[in-house]
Amino acid sequence: MNSLQKTLSGSSQSPRSPSSSQPFLSVSVTDPVKLGNGVQAYISYRVITKTNFPEYQAPEKIVIRRYSDFVWLRDRLFEKYKGIFIPPLPEKSAVEKFRFSAEFIEMRRQALDVFVNRIASHRELHQSEDLRLFLQAEEETMERLRSQETGIFKKKPADLMQIFKDVQSKVSDVVLGKEKPVEETDPEYEKMKHYIFELENHLAEAQKHAYRLVKRHRELGQSLSDFGKAVKLLGASEGNALGKAFSELGMKSEILSVKLQKEAHQLLMNFEEPLKDYVRAVQSIKATIAERANAFRRQCELAETLKLKEINLDKLTLIRSDKVAEAEHEYKELKAESEQATHTFETIVKLMNEEMERFQEQKTLDMGIAFHEFAKGQARLANGIADAWRSFIPKLESCSSLVEN
């Protein structure tokens, strides 16, 4: 269990703490299995749900899900819950030799478990109908739901080309001064954006160095293993007290090699992975920031268009045009749309403020656990190595004294 999972399992509000008297929703992602061959190969997972929520079909349900099902859930939530920071998914490995390694599969399983439990424990997201579908629907239903998606990546190549051309044209207009981008000027919002972008940089830098620490531990472990084998062969060729000392030195090196490899794995799971997870979490927040910017622009554009419609309606009324009724209808429709856009933007702002506070509290807890695990692991490794070599020194000293005598 990594540090993020410990956070989930240790929280008083955790979905993993079922109680007969309290509502609970407990989800576990387990038993990854490789299915198919070649480029068609993928990993399936057993998703086990236990709950006493009345809207669920049964108190316990087990379904089989694949990575694309988790992507479907993430995308649906992002589309429907504007202003809420949707938990991030682990990235998809494009390198074939890593995709199905035992370590990669376990890291992904843990990350998917954290992902779905964050949703299950969220005060808004746990009520999602899409989450209930994800946790209860049969595999055939999920496959049909995935195939019905109409997001940008489901569009035809010609449609995608048109989207990219439109974006390119929009950017060109801004750069050439033909169109000024409409942006918020709220100082608190600017401060929050600056913090998020800075946090992403700092987390990414920390994660990069954590990766190097893992790599260094593994390389040192491998070097000790190779050294141990070589020294044991050297000891075998001596066949006396010195040979025995060499053999013991080789065995000690191999034991320490195993310790280093185990600690490297712990460092990966309990330190590097949580840092990487928070890099992804910040990217999810940036996606919500982009949605807020879109909502603000939409609100401003509709407000401006509404003013023009009002002016036009006043002119038509003044000249008693026969188009007044049509203009009034258009004005009322646009006004309703404008009010809805304003409401949407204000809701996003409110939710983002709440989410930011929740994110800060959770980050403090998760990062505290991750760095505590890191410090404990390093201390454990250092003590283990020191004790191992310390216990071996008398034997080397004894061997040296024999040579002197």
PDB file of C-alpha atoms in Angstrom, residues 110-317:
ATOM      1  CA  GLN A 110      -2.518   1.372  -7.296  1.00  0.00           C
ATOM      2  CA  ALA A 111      -2.974   4.659  -9.189  1.00  0.00           C
ATOM      3  CA  LEU A 112      -6.344   3.520 -10.575  1.00  0.00           C
ATOM      4  CA  ASP A 113      -7.389   2.457  -7.078  1.00  0.00           C
ATOM      5  CA  VAL A 114      -6.498   5.924  -5.745  1.00  0.00           C
ATOM      6  CA  PHE A 115      -8.313   7.564  -8.686  1.00  0.00           C
ATOM      7  CA  VAL A 116     -11.632   5.784  -8.161  1.00  0.00           C
ATOM      8  CA  ASN A 117     -11.497   6.154  -4.356  1.00  0.00           C
ATOM      9  CA  ARG A 118     -10.920   9.890  -4.628  1.00  0.00           C
ATOM     10  CA  ILE A 119     -14.101  10.053  -6.679  1.00  0.00           C
ATOM     11  CA  ALA A 120     -15.958   7.773  -4.255  1.00  0.00           C
ATOM     12  CA  SER A 121     -14.949   9.948  -1.284  1.00  0.00           C
ATOM     13  CA  HIS A 122     -15.703  13.311  -2.961  1.00  0.00           C
ATOM     14  CA  ARG A 123     -18.824  15.017  -1.592  1.00  0.00           C
ATOM     15  CA  GLU A 124     -20.149  15.787  -5.112  1.00  0.00           C
ATOM     16  CA  LEU A 125     -18.590  13.214  -7.407  1.00  0.00           C
ATOM     17  CA  HIS A 126     -19.664  10.174  -5.378  1.00  0.00           C
ATOM     18  CA  GLN A 127     -23.281  11.004  -6.311  1.00  0.00           C
ATOM     19  CA  SER A 128     -22.517  10.779 -10.026  1.00  0.00           C
ATOM     20  CA  GLU A 129     -24.701   8.523 -12.133  1.00  0.00           C
ATOM     21  CA  ASP A 130     -21.637   7.818 -14.306  1.00  0.00           C
ATOM     22  CA  LEU A 131     -19.763   6.514 -11.255  1.00  0.00           C
ATOM     23  CA  ARG A 132     -22.666   4.163 -10.480  1.00  0.00           C
ATOM     24  CA  LEU A 133     -22.601   2.929 -14.076  1.00  0.00           C
ATOM     25  CA  PHE A 134     -18.849   2.421 -13.928  1.00  0.00           C
ATOM     26  CA  LEU A 135     -19.105   0.436 -10.688  1.00  0.00           C
ATOM     27  CA  GLN A 136     -22.126  -1.686 -11.631  1.00  0.00           C
ATOM     28  CA  ALA A 137     -22.611  -2.029 -15.409  1.00  0.00           C
ATOM     29  CA  GLU A 138     -21.687  -5.246 -17.206  1.00  0.00           C
ATOM     30  CA  GLU A 139     -18.690  -5.217 -19.553  1.00  0.00           C
ATOM     31  CA  GLU A 140     -20.877  -5.165 -22.687  1.00  0.00           C
ATOM     32  CA  THR A 141     -22.672  -2.061 -21.417  1.00  0.00           C
ATOM     33  CA  MET A 142     -19.387  -0.286 -20.705  1.00  0.00           C
ATOM     34  CA  GLU A 143     -18.097  -1.154 -24.176  1.00  0.00           C
ATOM     35  CA  ARG A 144     -21.248   0.306 -25.727  1.00  0.00           C
ATOM     36  CA  LEU A 145     -20.978   3.465 -23.600  1.00  0.00           C
ATOM     37  CA  ARG A 146     -17.351   3.963 -24.650  1.00  0.00           C
ATOM     38  CA  SER A 147     -18.238   3.577 -28.321  1.00  0.00           C
ATOM     39  CA  GLN A 148     -20.943   6.257 -28.016  1.00  0.00           C
ATOM     40  CA  GLU A 149     -18.534   8.946 -26.872  1.00  0.00           C
ATOM     41  CA  THR A 150     -18.401  12.002 -29.137  1.00  0.00           C
ATOM     42  CA  GLY A 151     -15.387  13.806 -27.688  1.00  0.00           C
ATOM     43  CA  ILE A 152     -12.681  15.472 -29.766  1.00  0.00           C
ATOM     44  CA  PHE A 153     -10.679  12.239 -30.159  1.00  0.00           C
ATOM     45  CA  LYS A 154     -13.717  10.433 -31.583  1.00  0.00           C
ATOM     46  CA  LYS A 155     -14.093  12.910 -34.439  1.00  0.00           C
ATOM     47  CA  LYS A 156     -13.146  12.151 -38.038  1.00  0.00           C
ATOM     48  CA  PRO A 157      -9.751  13.375 -39.323  1.00  0.00           C
ATOM     49  CA  ALA A 158     -11.441  16.035 -41.490  1.00  0.00           C
ATOM     50  CA  ASP A 159     -13.333  17.367 -38.458  1.00  0.00           C
ATOM     51  CA  LEU A 160     -10.137  17.433 -36.408  1.00  0.00           C
ATOM     52  CA  MET A 161      -8.328  19.376 -39.149  1.00  0.00           C
ATOM     53  CA  GLN A 162     -11.102  21.991 -39.115  1.00  0.00           C
ATOM     54  CA  ILE A 163     -10.878  22.294 -35.313  1.00  0.00           C
ATOM     55  CA  PHE A 164      -7.116  22.823 -35.480  1.00  0.00           C
ATOM     56  CA  LYS A 165      -7.517  25.389 -38.281  1.00  0.00           C
ATOM     57  CA  ASP A 166     -10.084  27.296 -36.218  1.00  0.00           C
ATOM     58  CA  VAL A 167      -7.755  27.302 -33.211  1.00  0.00           C
ATOM     59  CA  GLN A 168      -4.822  28.428 -35.381  1.00  0.00           C
ATOM     60  CA  SER A 169      -6.908  31.239 -36.855  1.00  0.00           C
ATOM     61  CA  LYS A 170      -8.019  32.346 -33.384  1.00  0.00           C
ATOM     62  CA  VAL A 171      -4.421  32.418 -32.127  1.00  0.00           C
ATOM     63  CA  SER A 172      -3.307  34.377 -35.194  1.00  0.00           C
ATOM     64  CA  ASP A 173      -6.032  36.972 -34.625  1.00  0.00           C
ATOM     65  CA  VAL A 174      -4.871  37.473 -31.052  1.00  0.00           C
ATOM     66  CA  VAL A 175      -1.197  37.713 -32.022  1.00  0.00           C
ATOM     67  CA  LEU A 176      -1.908  40.199 -34.837  1.00  0.00           C
ATOM     68  CA  GLY A 177      -4.070  42.322 -32.564  1.00  0.00           C
ATOM     69  CA  LYS A 178      -7.297  41.658 -34.467  1.00  0.00           C
ATOM     70  CA  GLU A 179      -8.880  40.224 -31.352  1.00  0.00           C
ATOM     71  CA  LYS A 180      -8.040  40.878 -27.721  1.00  0.00           C
ATOM     72  CA  PRO A 181      -8.396  37.858 -25.436  1.00  0.00           C
ATOM     73  CA  VAL A 182     -11.043  38.317 -22.745  1.00  0.00           C
ATOM     74  CA  GLU A 183      -9.558  37.412 -19.369  1.00  0.00           C
ATOM     75  CA  GLU A 184     -10.417  37.856 -15.710  1.00  0.00           C
ATOM     76  CA  THR A 185      -8.579  40.535 -13.777  1.00  0.00           C
ATOM     77  CA  ASP A 186      -9.402  39.307 -10.264  1.00  0.00           C
ATOM     78  CA  PRO A 187      -6.130  39.592  -8.229  1.00  0.00           C
ATOM     79  CA  GLU A 188      -6.954  36.530  -6.097  1.00  0.00           C
ATOM     80  CA  TYR A 189      -7.581  34.447  -9.210  1.00  0.00           C
ATOM     81  CA  GLU A 190      -4.299  35.625 -10.739  1.00  0.00           C
ATOM     82  CA  LYS A 191      -2.524  34.732  -7.498  1.00  0.00           C
ATOM     83  CA  MET A 192      -4.064  31.257  -7.550  1.00  0.00           C
ATOM     84  CA  LYS A 193      -3.063  30.664 -11.193  1.00  0.00           C
ATOM     85  CA  HIS A 194       0.493  31.772 -10.485  1.00  0.00           C
ATOM     86  CA  TYR A 195       0.664  29.406  -7.503  1.00  0.00           C
ATOM     87  CA  ILE A 196      -0.599  26.432  -9.543  1.00  0.00           C
ATOM     88  CA  PHE A 197       1.885  26.986 -12.375  1.00  0.00           C
ATOM     89  CA  GLU A 198       4.743  27.393  -9.882  1.00  0.00           C
ATOM     90  CA  LEU A 199       3.631  24.311  -7.960  1.00  0.00           C
ATOM     91  CA  GLU A 200       3.651  22.225 -11.130  1.00  0.00           C
ATOM     92  CA  ASN A 201       7.241  23.247 -11.870  1.00  0.00           C
ATOM     93  CA  HIS A 202       8.449  22.537  -8.327  1.00  0.00           C
ATOM     94  CA  LEU A 203       6.655  19.180  -8.107  1.00  0.00           C
ATOM     95  CA  ALA A 204       7.978  18.115 -11.511  1.00  0.00           C
ATOM     96  CA  GLU A 205      11.527  19.021 -10.441  1.00  0.00           C
ATOM     97  CA  ALA A 206      11.165  17.106  -7.158  1.00  0.00           C
ATOM     98  CA  GLN A 207       9.721  14.086  -8.978  1.00  0.00           C
ATOM     99  CA  LYS A 208      12.617  14.146 -11.462  1.00  0.00           C
ATOM    100  CA  HIS A 209      15.156  13.968  -8.646  1.00  0.00           C
ATOM    101  CA  ALA A 210      13.129  11.301  -6.828  1.00  0.00           C
ATOM    102  CA  TYR A 211      13.353   9.230 -10.022  1.00  0.00           C
ATOM    103  CA  ARG A 212      17.135   9.696  -9.982  1.00  0.00           C
ATOM    104  CA  LEU A 213      17.263   8.520  -6.360  1.00  0.00           C
ATOM    105  CA  VAL A 214      15.343   5.365  -7.277  1.00  0.00           C
ATOM    106  CA  LYS A 215      17.678   4.790 -10.218  1.00  0.00           C
ATOM    107  CA  ARG A 216      20.767   5.333  -8.044  1.00  0.00           C
ATOM    108  CA  HIS A 217      19.545   2.845  -5.424  1.00  0.00           C
ATOM    109  CA  ARG A 218      18.906   0.251  -8.119  1.00  0.00           C
ATOM    110  CA  GLU A 219      22.265   0.790  -9.784  1.00  0.00           C
ATOM    111  CA  LEU A 220      24.088   0.571  -6.443  1.00  0.00           C
ATOM    112  CA  GLY A 221      22.149  -2.577  -5.602  1.00  0.00           C
ATOM    113  CA  GLN A 222      23.103  -4.147  -8.931  1.00  0.00           C
ATOM    114  CA  SER A 223      26.739  -3.103  -8.474  1.00  0.00           C
ATOM    115  CA  LEU A 224      26.834  -4.691  -5.004  1.00  0.00           C
ATOM    116  CA  SER A 225      25.316  -7.876  -6.419  1.00  0.00           C
ATOM    117  CA  ASP A 226      27.932  -8.034  -9.192  1.00  0.00           C
ATOM    118  CA  PHE A 227      30.708  -7.226  -6.697  1.00  0.00           C
ATOM    119  CA  GLY A 228      29.443  -9.935  -4.327  1.00  0.00           C
ATOM    120  CA  LYS A 229      29.535 -12.586  -7.064  1.00  0.00           C
ATOM    121  CA  ALA A 230      33.061 -11.562  -8.100  1.00  0.00           C
ATOM    122  CA  VAL A 231      34.411 -11.577  -4.520  1.00  0.00           C
ATOM    123  CA  LYS A 232      32.841 -14.997  -3.806  1.00  0.00           C
ATOM    124  CA  LEU A 233      34.655 -16.396  -6.851  1.00  0.00           C
ATOM    125  CA  LEU A 234      37.835 -14.783  -5.576  1.00  0.00           C
ATOM    126  CA  GLY A 235      37.301 -16.394  -2.166  1.00  0.00           C
ATOM    127  CA  ALA A 236      36.743 -19.791  -3.753  1.00  0.00           C
ATOM    128  CA  SER A 237      40.120 -19.535  -5.508  1.00  0.00           C
ATOM    129  CA  GLU A 238      41.944 -18.759  -2.236  1.00  0.00           C
ATOM    130  CA  GLY A 239      40.688 -21.654  -0.092  1.00  0.00           C
ATOM    131  CA  ASN A 240      42.081 -20.390   3.259  1.00  0.00           C
ATOM    132  CA  ALA A 241      41.088 -17.869   5.957  1.00  0.00           C
ATOM    133  CA  LEU A 242      41.368 -15.063   3.429  1.00  0.00           C
ATOM    134  CA  GLY A 243      39.204 -17.009   1.003  1.00  0.00           C
ATOM    135  CA  LYS A 244      36.587 -17.523   3.684  1.00  0.00           C
ATOM    136  CA  ALA A 245      36.606 -13.796   4.451  1.00  0.00           C
ATOM    137  CA  PHE A 246      36.174 -13.006   0.753  1.00  0.00           C
ATOM    138  CA  SER A 247      33.274 -15.437   0.489  1.00  0.00           C
ATOM    139  CA  GLU A 248      31.550 -13.873   3.496  1.00  0.00           C
ATOM    140  CA  LEU A 249      32.178 -10.416   2.053  1.00  0.00           C
ATOM    141  CA  GLY A 250      30.533 -11.527  -1.179  1.00  0.00           C
ATOM    142  CA  MET A 251      27.487 -12.927   0.633  1.00  0.00           C
ATOM    143  CA  LYS A 252      27.167  -9.731   2.697  1.00  0.00           C
ATOM    144  CA  SER A 253      27.308  -7.656  -0.495  1.00  0.00           C
ATOM    145  CA  GLU A 254      24.558  -9.741  -2.094  1.00  0.00           C
ATOM    146  CA  ILE A 255      22.355  -9.386   1.024  1.00  0.00           C
ATOM    147  CA  LEU A 256      22.837  -5.615   0.945  1.00  0.00           C
ATOM    148  CA  SER A 257      22.057  -5.638  -2.774  1.00  0.00           C
ATOM    149  CA  VAL A 258      18.632  -7.140  -2.011  1.00  0.00           C
ATOM    150  CA  LYS A 259      18.068  -4.485   0.694  1.00  0.00           C
ATOM    151  CA  LEU A 260      18.860  -1.714  -1.788  1.00  0.00           C
ATOM    152  CA  GLN A 261      16.563  -3.145  -4.452  1.00  0.00           C
ATOM    153  CA  LYS A 262      13.712  -3.458  -1.941  1.00  0.00           C
ATOM    154  CA  GLU A 263      14.283   0.089  -0.703  1.00  0.00           C
ATOM    155  CA  ALA A 264      14.377   1.346  -4.298  1.00  0.00           C
ATOM    156  CA  HIS A 265      10.938  -0.212  -4.858  1.00  0.00           C
ATOM    157  CA  GLN A 266       9.599   1.357  -1.639  1.00  0.00           C
ATOM    158  CA  LEU A 267      11.057   4.703  -2.676  1.00  0.00           C
ATOM    159  CA  LEU A 268       9.346   4.405  -6.051  1.00  0.00           C
ATOM    160  CA  MET A 269       5.928   3.531  -4.610  1.00  0.00           C
ATOM    161  CA  ASN A 270       5.904   5.729  -1.502  1.00  0.00           C
ATOM    162  CA  PHE A 271       7.796   8.786  -2.711  1.00  0.00           C
ATOM    163  CA  GLU A 272       8.267   9.139  -6.459  1.00  0.00           C
ATOM    164  CA  GLU A 273       4.763   7.945  -7.391  1.00  0.00           C
ATOM    165  CA  PRO A 274       2.957  10.317  -4.962  1.00  0.00           C
ATOM    166  CA  LEU A 275       4.997  13.218  -6.360  1.00  0.00           C
ATOM    167  CA  LYS A 276       4.143  12.157  -9.915  1.00  0.00           C
ATOM    168  CA  ASP A 277       0.491  11.816  -8.905  1.00  0.00           C
ATOM    169  CA  TYR A 278       0.445  15.407  -7.682  1.00  0.00           C
ATOM    170  CA  VAL A 279       2.027  16.617 -10.917  1.00  0.00           C
ATOM    171  CA  ARG A 280      -0.958  15.004 -12.658  1.00  0.00           C
ATOM    172  CA  ALA A 281      -3.344  16.523 -10.092  1.00  0.00           C
ATOM    173  CA  VAL A 282      -2.006  20.006 -10.854  1.00  0.00           C
ATOM    174  CA  GLN A 283      -2.487  19.378 -14.577  1.00  0.00           C
ATOM    175  CA  SER A 284      -6.102  18.468 -13.801  1.00  0.00           C
ATOM    176  CA  ILE A 285      -6.481  21.783 -11.951  1.00  0.00           C
ATOM    177  CA  LYS A 286      -5.054  23.598 -14.986  1.00  0.00           C
ATOM    178  CA  ALA A 287      -7.736  21.950 -17.135  1.00  0.00           C
ATOM    179  CA  THR A 288     -10.364  23.352 -14.750  1.00  0.00           C
ATOM    180  CA  ILE A 289      -8.712  26.786 -14.982  1.00  0.00           C
ATOM    181  CA  ALA A 290      -9.056  26.563 -18.768  1.00  0.00           C
ATOM    182  CA  GLU A 291     -12.756  25.690 -18.374  1.00  0.00           C
ATOM    183  CA  ARG A 292     -13.207  28.705 -16.099  1.00  0.00           C
ATOM    184  CA  ALA A 293     -11.551  30.934 -18.709  1.00  0.00           C
ATOM    185  CA  ASN A 294     -13.892  29.573 -21.389  1.00  0.00           C
ATOM    186  CA  ALA A 295     -16.931  30.190 -19.163  1.00  0.00           C
ATOM    187  CA  PHE A 296     -15.803  33.762 -18.471  1.00  0.00           C
ATOM    188  CA  ARG A 297     -15.301  34.494 -22.167  1.00  0.00           C
ATOM    189  CA  ARG A 298     -18.672  32.960 -22.991  1.00  0.00           C
ATOM    190  CA  GLN A 299     -20.338  35.125 -20.364  1.00  0.00           C
ATOM    191  CA  CYS A 300     -18.676  38.300 -21.695  1.00  0.00           C
ATOM    192  CA  GLU A 301     -19.468  37.501 -25.331  1.00  0.00           C
ATOM    193  CA  LEU A 302     -23.153  36.871 -24.576  1.00  0.00           C
ATOM    194  CA  ALA A 303     -23.398  40.031 -22.460  1.00  0.00           C
ATOM    195  CA  GLU A 304     -21.949  42.062 -25.329  1.00  0.00           C
ATOM    196  CA  THR A 305     -24.251  40.433 -27.887  1.00  0.00           C
ATOM    197  CA  LEU A 306     -27.225  41.039 -25.581  1.00  0.00           C
ATOM    198  CA  LYS A 307     -26.439  44.762 -25.483  1.00  0.00           C
ATOM    199  CA  LEU A 308     -26.410  44.883 -29.290  1.00  0.00           C
ATOM    200  CA  LYS A 309     -29.711  42.984 -29.435  1.00  0.00           C
ATOM    201  CA  GLU A 310     -31.237  45.435 -26.946  1.00  0.00           C
ATOM    202  CA  ILE A 311     -30.119  48.422 -29.023  1.00  0.00           C
ATOM    203  CA  ASN A 312     -31.525  46.799 -32.169  1.00  0.00           C
ATOM    204  CA  LEU A 313     -34.823  46.056 -30.395  1.00  0.00           C
ATOM    205  CA  ASP A 314     -35.106  49.671 -29.227  1.00  0.00           C
ATOM    206  CA  LYS A 315     -34.562  50.894 -32.798  1.00  0.00           C
ATOM    207  CA  LEU A 316     -37.191  48.543 -34.225  1.00  0.00           C
ATOM    208  CA  THR A 317     -39.657  49.561 -31.500  1.00  0.00           C
TER     209      THR A 317
END
